PDB file of C-alpha atoms in Angstrom:
ATOM      1  CA  PRO I   1      -9.472  25.848   5.081  1.00  0.00           C
ATOM      2  CA  ILE I   2      -6.050  24.166   4.743  1.00  0.00           C
ATOM      3  CA  LEU I   3      -7.730  20.800   4.168  1.00  0.00           C
ATOM      4  CA  SER I   4      -9.680  22.108   1.185  1.00  0.00           C
ATOM      5  CA  ILE I   5      -6.873  23.835  -0.724  1.00  0.00           C
ATOM      6  CA  SER I   6      -4.304  22.375  -3.090  1.00  0.00           C
ATOM      7  CA  GLY I   7      -1.971  23.260  -5.951  1.00  0.00           C
ATOM      8  CA  ASP I   8      -0.712  26.839  -6.150  1.00  0.00           C
ATOM      9  CA  GLU I   9      -2.930  27.947  -3.279  1.00  0.00           C
ATOM     10  CA  LEU I  10      -1.420  25.352  -0.959  1.00  0.00           C
ATOM     11  CA  ASP I  11       2.070  26.114  -2.217  1.00  0.00           C
ATOM     12  CA  ALA I  12       1.593  29.791  -1.368  1.00  0.00           C
ATOM     13  CA  PHE I  13       0.242  29.141   2.141  1.00  0.00           C
ATOM     14  CA  ALA I  14       2.444  31.414   4.254  1.00  0.00           C
ATOM     15  CA  THR I  15       1.859  30.324   7.860  1.00  0.00           C
ATOM     16  CA  PRO I  16       2.147  26.515   8.052  1.00  0.00           C
ATOM     17  CA  LEU I  17       4.180  26.529  11.271  1.00  0.00           C
ATOM     18  CA  SER I  18       1.708  28.730  13.140  1.00  0.00           C
ATOM     19  CA  LEU I  19      -1.167  26.588  11.891  1.00  0.00           C
ATOM     20  CA  LEU I  20       0.487  23.350  12.976  1.00  0.00           C
ATOM     21  CA  GLU I  21       1.256  24.689  16.440  1.00  0.00           C
ATOM     22  CA  SER I  22      -2.350  25.873  16.849  1.00  0.00           C
ATOM     23  CA  ALA I  23      -3.775  22.589  15.544  1.00  0.00           C
ATOM     24  CA  GLU I  24      -1.578  20.517  17.879  1.00  0.00           C
ATOM     25  CA  LYS I  25      -2.560  22.686  20.843  1.00  0.00           C
ATOM     26  CA  ILE I  26      -6.266  22.305  20.065  1.00  0.00           C
ATOM     27  CA  ALA I  27      -5.845  18.545  19.615  1.00  0.00           C
ATOM     28  CA  GLU I  28      -4.083  18.310  22.972  1.00  0.00           C
ATOM     29  CA  GLU I  29      -6.954  20.160  24.653  1.00  0.00           C
ATOM     30  CA  VAL I  30      -9.567  17.940  22.976  1.00  0.00           C
ATOM     31  CA  VAL I  31      -7.764  14.775  24.089  1.00  0.00           C
ATOM     32  CA  LYS I  32      -7.433  16.121  27.631  1.00  0.00           C
ATOM     33  CA  PHE I  33     -11.135  17.012  27.792  1.00  0.00           C
ATOM     34  CA  ALA I  34     -12.120  13.613  26.364  1.00  0.00           C
ATOM     35  CA  GLU I  35      -9.975  11.764  28.894  1.00  0.00           C
ATOM     36  CA  GLU I  36     -11.415  13.830  31.739  1.00  0.00           C
ATOM     37  CA  THR I  37     -14.920  13.086  30.489  1.00  0.00           C
ATOM     38  CA  LYS I  38     -14.255   9.343  30.331  1.00  0.00           C
ATOM     39  CA  ALA I  39     -12.717   9.385  33.820  1.00  0.00           C
ATOM     40  CA  ALA I  40     -15.795  11.182  35.170  1.00  0.00           C
ATOM     41  CA  VAL I  41     -18.071   8.662  33.434  1.00  0.00           C
ATOM     42  CA  THR I  42     -16.130   5.789  34.991  1.00  0.00           C
ATOM     43  CA  THR I  43     -16.451   7.375  38.439  1.00  0.00           C
ATOM     44  CA  GLN I  44     -20.170   8.043  38.055  1.00  0.00           C
ATOM     45  CA  SER I  45     -20.810   4.576  36.661  1.00  0.00           C
ATOM     46  CA  GLY I  46     -19.139   3.048  39.714  1.00  0.00           C
ATOM     47  CA  GLU I  47     -21.538   4.895  41.982  1.00  0.00           C
ATOM     48  CA  LEU I  48     -24.644   3.468  40.329  1.00  0.00           C
ATOM     49  CA  PRO I  49     -26.437   0.655  42.134  1.00  0.00           C
ATOM     50  CA  LYS I  50     -25.826  -2.868  40.891  1.00  0.00           C
ATOM     51  CA  VAL I  51     -29.501  -3.401  40.087  1.00  0.00           C
ATOM     52  CA  LEU I  52     -30.640  -0.691  37.696  1.00  0.00           C
ATOM     53  CA  LYS I  53     -34.124   0.325  36.720  1.00  0.00           C
ATOM     54  CA  GLY I  54     -36.034   3.412  35.813  1.00  0.00           C
ATOM     55  CA  ALA I  55     -34.049   6.628  36.171  1.00  0.00           C
ATOM     56  CA  MET I  56     -30.861   4.761  37.126  1.00  0.00           C
ATOM     57  CA  MET I  57     -31.001   2.752  33.910  1.00  0.00           C
ATOM     58  CA  ASP I  58     -31.486   5.971  31.958  1.00  0.00           C
ATOM     59  CA  ALA I  59     -28.505   7.479  33.757  1.00  0.00           C
ATOM     60  CA  LYS I  60     -26.330   4.528  32.785  1.00  0.00           C
ATOM     61  CA  ARG I  61     -27.328   4.930  29.143  1.00  0.00           C
ATOM     62  CA  GLU I  62     -26.509   8.653  29.213  1.00  0.00           C
ATOM     63  CA  LEU I  63     -23.114   7.958  30.763  1.00  0.00           C
ATOM     64  CA  ALA I  64     -22.397   5.404  28.030  1.00  0.00           C
ATOM     65  CA  LYS I  65     -23.347   7.979  25.381  1.00  0.00           C
ATOM     66  CA  MET I  66     -21.006  10.533  26.955  1.00  0.00           C
ATOM     67  CA  SER I  67     -18.142   8.047  26.876  1.00  0.00           C
ATOM     68  CA  SER I  68     -18.837   7.207  23.217  1.00  0.00           C
ATOM     69  CA  LYS I  69     -18.957  10.907  22.281  1.00  0.00           C
ATOM     70  CA  ALA I  70     -15.617  11.471  24.014  1.00  0.00           C
ATOM     71  CA  ASP I  71     -14.052   8.619  22.020  1.00  0.00           C
ATOM     72  CA  LEU I  72     -15.577   9.965  18.799  1.00  0.00           C
ATOM     73  CA  ALA I  73     -14.229  13.457  19.487  1.00  0.00           C
ATOM     74  CA  LYS I  74     -10.723  12.031  19.953  1.00  0.00           C
ATOM     75  CA  ARG I  75     -10.917  10.062  16.693  1.00  0.00           C
ATOM     76  CA  LYS I  76     -12.240  13.016  14.702  1.00  0.00           C
ATOM     77  CA  CYS I  77      -9.595  15.302  16.134  1.00  0.00           C
ATOM     78  CA  SER I  78      -6.837  12.804  15.317  1.00  0.00           C
ATOM     79  CA  THR I  79      -8.120  12.458  11.738  1.00  0.00           C
ATOM     80  CA  LYS I  80      -8.236  16.230  11.244  1.00  0.00           C
ATOM     81  CA  LEU I  81      -4.760  16.688  12.692  1.00  0.00           C
ATOM     82  CA  ASP I  82      -3.373  13.972  10.416  1.00  0.00           C
ATOM     83  CA  GLY I  83      -4.993  15.752   7.469  1.00  0.00           C
ATOM     84  CA  VAL I  84      -3.381  19.058   8.442  1.00  0.00           C
ATOM     85  CA  ARG I  85       0.012  17.395   8.853  1.00  0.00           C
ATOM     86  CA  ASN I  86      -0.293  15.732   5.443  1.00  0.00           C
ATOM     87  CA  LYS I  87      -1.126  19.043   3.758  1.00  0.00           C
ATOM     88  CA  LEU I  88       1.730  20.844   5.469  1.00  0.00           C
ATOM     89  CA  GLY I  89       4.012  17.913   4.670  1.00  0.00           C
ATOM     90  CA  ALA I  90       3.309  18.506   0.976  1.00  0.00           C
ATOM     91  CA  ILE I  91       4.508  22.092   1.403  1.00  0.00           C
ATOM     92  CA  VAL I  92       7.680  20.906   3.107  1.00  0.00           C
ATOM     93  CA  GLU I  93       8.404  18.371   0.360  1.00  0.00           C
ATOM     94  CA  ALA I  94       7.993  21.042  -2.312  1.00  0.00           C
ATOM     95  CA  ARG I  95      10.372  23.383  -0.492  1.00  0.00           C
ATOM     96  CA  LEU I  96      12.902  20.593   0.083  1.00  0.00           C
ATOM     97  CA  ALA I  97      13.108  19.973  -3.664  1.00  0.00           C
ATOM     98  CA  GLN I  98      13.213  23.685  -4.505  1.00  0.00           C
ATOM     99  CA  VAL I  99      15.807  24.723  -1.924  1.00  0.00           C
ATOM    100  CA  SER I 100      18.124  21.748  -2.406  1.00  0.00           C
ATOM    101  CA  SER I 101      18.141  22.461  -6.149  1.00  0.00           C
ATOM    102  CA  GLU I 102      18.921  26.150  -5.576  1.00  0.00           C
ATOM    103  CA  MET I 103      21.713  25.302  -3.159  1.00  0.00           C
ATOM    104  CA  ARG I 104      23.258  22.720  -5.479  1.00  0.00           C
ATOM    105  CA  THR I 105      23.216  25.270  -8.294  1.00  0.00           C
ATOM    106  CA  GLN I 106      24.921  27.853  -6.101  1.00  0.00           C
ATOM    107  CA  MET I 107      27.444  25.309  -4.857  1.00  0.00           C
ATOM    108  CA  GLN I 108      28.362  24.280  -8.403  1.00  0.00           C
ATOM    109  CA  GLY I 109      28.588  27.920  -9.479  1.00  0.00           C
ATOM    110  CA  LYS I 110      31.185  28.452  -6.778  1.00  0.00           C
ATOM    111  CA  GLY I 111      32.977  25.252  -7.719  1.00  0.00           C
ATOM    112  CA  THR I 112      32.912  24.142  -4.092  1.00  0.00           C
ATOM    113  CA  SER I 113      32.213  20.863  -2.291  1.00  0.00           C
ATOM    114  CA  VAL I 114      29.303  19.988  -0.006  1.00  0.00           C
ATOM    115  CA  ASP I 115      31.631  20.056   3.002  1.00  0.00           C
ATOM    116  CA  LYS I 116      32.942  23.528   2.178  1.00  0.00           C
ATOM    117  CA  TYR I 117      29.423  24.767   1.486  1.00  0.00           C
ATOM    118  CA  PHE I 118      28.364  23.418   4.875  1.00  0.00           C
ATOM    119  CA  LEU I 119      31.218  25.253   6.588  1.00  0.00           C
ATOM    120  CA  GLU I 120      30.093  28.525   5.005  1.00  0.00           C
ATOM    121  CA  LEU I 121      26.861  28.254   6.946  1.00  0.00           C
ATOM    122  CA  ALA I 122      27.797  26.330  10.093  1.00  0.00           C
ATOM    123  CA  ALA I 123      28.724  27.864  13.432  1.00  0.00           C
ATOM    124  CA  PRO I 124      32.323  26.774  14.249  1.00  0.00           C
ATOM    125  CA  SER I 125      31.474  26.283  17.925  1.00  0.00           C
ATOM    126  CA  THR I 126      28.722  23.728  17.271  1.00  0.00           C
ATOM    127  CA  ASP I 127      29.518  22.361  13.782  1.00  0.00           C
ATOM    128  CA  LYS I 128      25.842  22.856  12.989  1.00  0.00           C
ATOM    129  CA  ILE I 129      23.913  25.215  10.743  1.00  0.00           C
ATOM    130  CA  SER I 130      21.518  27.240  12.869  1.00  0.00           C
ATOM    131  CA  GLU I 131      17.965  27.733  11.690  1.00  0.00           C
ATOM    132  CA  GLU I 132      18.631  31.471  11.439  1.00  0.00           C
ATOM    133  CA  ALA I 133      21.713  31.006   9.226  1.00  0.00           C
ATOM    134  CA  PHE I 134      19.931  28.457   7.040  1.00  0.00           C
ATOM    135  CA  CYS I 135      16.907  30.720   6.568  1.00  0.00           C
ATOM    136  CA  ARG I 136      19.095  33.708   5.704  1.00  0.00           C
ATOM    137  CA  ARG I 137      20.790  31.748   2.933  1.00  0.00           C
ATOM    138  CA  VAL I 138      17.499  30.457   1.588  1.00  0.00           C
ATOM    139  CA  GLN I 139      15.981  33.947   1.640  1.00  0.00           C
ATOM    140  CA  ALA I 140      18.916  35.221  -0.418  1.00  0.00           C
ATOM    141  CA  LEU I 141      18.416  32.388  -2.912  1.00  0.00           C
ATOM    142  CA  LEU I 142      14.630  32.595  -3.276  1.00  0.00           C
ATOM    143  CA  GLY I 143      14.090  36.343  -3.061  1.00  0.00           C
ATOM    144  CA  GLU I 144      10.401  37.239  -3.320  1.00  0.00           C
ATOM    145  CA  ALA I 145       9.423  33.561  -3.373  1.00  0.00           C
ATOM    146  CA  TYR I 146      10.735  33.185   0.194  1.00  0.00           C
ATOM    147  CA  ARG I 147       8.136  32.225   2.819  1.00  0.00           C
ATOM    148  CA  ALA I 148       9.660  32.414   6.307  1.00  0.00           C
ATOM    149  CA  GLU I 149       7.406  29.864   8.038  1.00  0.00           C
ATOM    150  CA  GLN I 150       7.649  27.393   5.174  1.00  0.00           C
ATOM    151  CA  ILE I 151      11.440  27.444   5.312  1.00  0.00           C
ATOM    152  CA  SER I 152      11.500  27.337   9.105  1.00  0.00           C
ATOM    153  CA  MET I 153       9.284  24.257   9.039  1.00  0.00           C
ATOM    154  CA  MET I 154      11.467  22.685   6.361  1.00  0.00           C
ATOM    155  CA  CYS I 155      14.573  23.382   8.446  1.00  0.00           C
ATOM    156  CA  LYS I 156      13.015  21.672  11.472  1.00  0.00           C
ATOM    157  CA  HIS I 157      12.083  18.756   9.222  1.00  0.00           C
ATOM    158  CA  ILE I 158      15.717  18.306   8.153  1.00  0.00           C
ATOM    159  CA  GLU I 159      16.868  18.478  11.777  1.00  0.00           C
ATOM    160  CA  ASP I 160      15.368  20.345  14.687  1.00  0.00           C
ATOM    161  CA  GLY I 161      17.759  22.420  16.761  1.00  0.00           C
ATOM    162  CA  GLY I 162      20.304  22.981  13.993  1.00  0.00           C
ATOM    163  CA  ILE I 163      21.422  20.970  10.953  1.00  0.00           C
ATOM    164  CA  CYS I 164      24.483  18.764  11.384  1.00  0.00           C
ATOM    165  CA  ARG I 165      26.915  17.914   8.594  1.00  0.00           C
ATOM    166  CA  ARG I 166      25.470  14.448   7.901  1.00  0.00           C
ATOM    167  CA  ARG I 167      21.892  15.720   7.675  1.00  0.00           C
ATOM    168  CA  PHE I 168      22.965  18.579   5.428  1.00  0.00           C
ATOM    169  CA  GLN I 169      24.752  16.182   3.093  1.00  0.00           C
ATOM    170  CA  GLY I 170      21.659  14.001   2.957  1.00  0.00           C
ATOM    171  CA  PHE I 171      19.516  17.025   2.150  1.00  0.00           C
ATOM    172  CA  LEU I 172      21.809  18.382  -0.553  1.00  0.00           C
ATOM    173  CA  GLN I 173      23.101  15.207  -2.188  1.00  0.00           C
ATOM    174  CA  GLN I 174      20.651  13.014  -4.061  1.00  0.00           C
ATOM    175  CA  TYR I 175      21.528   9.732  -5.725  1.00  0.00           C
ATOM    176  CA  PHE I 176      19.550   7.565  -8.119  1.00  0.00           C
ATOM    177  CA  ALA I 177      20.084   3.934  -9.098  1.00  0.00           C
ATOM    178  CA  VAL I 178      19.482   2.736 -12.664  1.00  0.00           C
ATOM    179  CA  VAL I 179      16.751   0.084 -12.667  1.00  0.00           C
ATOM    180  CA  LYS I 180      16.775  -0.456 -16.433  1.00  0.00           C
ATOM    181  CA  GLY I 181      19.548   0.172 -18.933  1.00  0.00           C
ATOM    182  CA  ILE I 182      18.905   3.262 -21.043  1.00  0.00           C
ATOM    183  CA  ALA I 183      20.775   5.526 -23.419  1.00  0.00           C
ATOM    184  CA  ILE I 184      22.066   8.867 -22.146  1.00  0.00           C
ATOM    185  CA  THR I 185      21.586  11.571 -24.778  1.00  0.00           C
ATOM    186  CA  ASN I 186      22.482  15.229 -25.097  1.00  0.00           C
ATOM    187  CA  ASP I 187      18.871  16.277 -25.707  1.00  0.00           C
ATOM    188  CA  PHE I 188      15.335  15.235 -24.744  1.00  0.00           C
ATOM    189  CA  ALA I 189      14.176  15.171 -28.356  1.00  0.00           C
ATOM    190  CA  ILE I 190      15.140  11.691 -29.546  1.00  0.00           C
ATOM    191  CA  SER I 191      14.943  12.643 -33.223  1.00  0.00           C
ATOM    192  CA  THR I 192      17.770  15.174 -32.889  1.00  0.00           C
ATOM    193  CA  ALA I 193      19.643  13.783 -29.874  1.00  0.00           C
ATOM    194  CA  THR I 194      23.062  12.171 -29.908  1.00  0.00           C
ATOM    195  CA  THR I 195      23.687   9.160 -27.685  1.00  0.00           C
ATOM    196  CA  LEU I 196      26.558   9.818 -25.299  1.00  0.00           C
ATOM    197  CA  ARG I 197      26.647   6.424 -23.618  1.00  0.00           C
ATOM    198  CA  LYS I 198      24.433   3.837 -21.993  1.00  0.00           C
ATOM    199  CA  ALA I 199      23.426   3.926 -18.334  1.00  0.00           C
ATOM    200  CA  GLU I 200      23.977   0.419 -17.004  1.00  0.00           C
ATOM    201  CA  LEU I 201      21.726  -1.489 -14.605  1.00  0.00           C
ATOM    202  CA  ASP I 202      22.457  -0.637 -10.912  1.00  0.00           C
ATOM    203  CA  GLU I 203      24.711   2.266 -11.891  1.00  0.00           C
ATOM    204  CA  ILE I 204      24.510   5.145  -9.415  1.00  0.00           C
ATOM    205  CA  PHE I 205      24.014   8.768 -10.509  1.00  0.00           C
ATOM    206  CA  GLU I 206      24.203  11.914  -8.393  1.00  0.00           C
ATOM    207  CA  LEU I 207      21.717  14.707  -9.099  1.00  0.00           C
ATOM    208  CA  VAL I 208      23.742  17.866  -9.690  1.00  0.00           C
ATOM    209  CA  ALA I 209      21.049  20.478 -10.405  1.00  0.00           C
TER     210      ALA I 209
END
């Protein structure tokens, strides 16, 4: 079902981590079975006489079909698993944007720096933010919109085993380079906006909300 959903339905999918673990386990079993099948085919093929005719020729054809089916099963399984990962990756990307924005807003509301914000969450003994601490903060920020497995998967995506300072900074701080000079205004509506200044080519801006 995950491969056929999109939009709000995909965004609301609550168990991406469980699904991924199940899909990877099934894929591992399929690959193992396929490899065992091909090994058995190789063994049986080696036991056939060099000159084949009649039933022996038929047996060789059947063994070749078995080997081809094993290869096909591996390819299909790999394609399906890639599709699942892509769908779940879209969920992670959406949560990355949402959570980083919420955290930046909270950080600015406190008037604190990224380093100080990191220290609020990090364990002093490891200088890392544990998955549990990260998820608690995100749950407080998102409220009813919080999806435990989505955030857990996002946390692992940032850094598995705990988020270090550098990874946290990269997650929270976003910079954009100007590729074409453009006026910076105080409003989106050009007809009523006032130009504040011009953004110059190659100028760097930090996203603050």
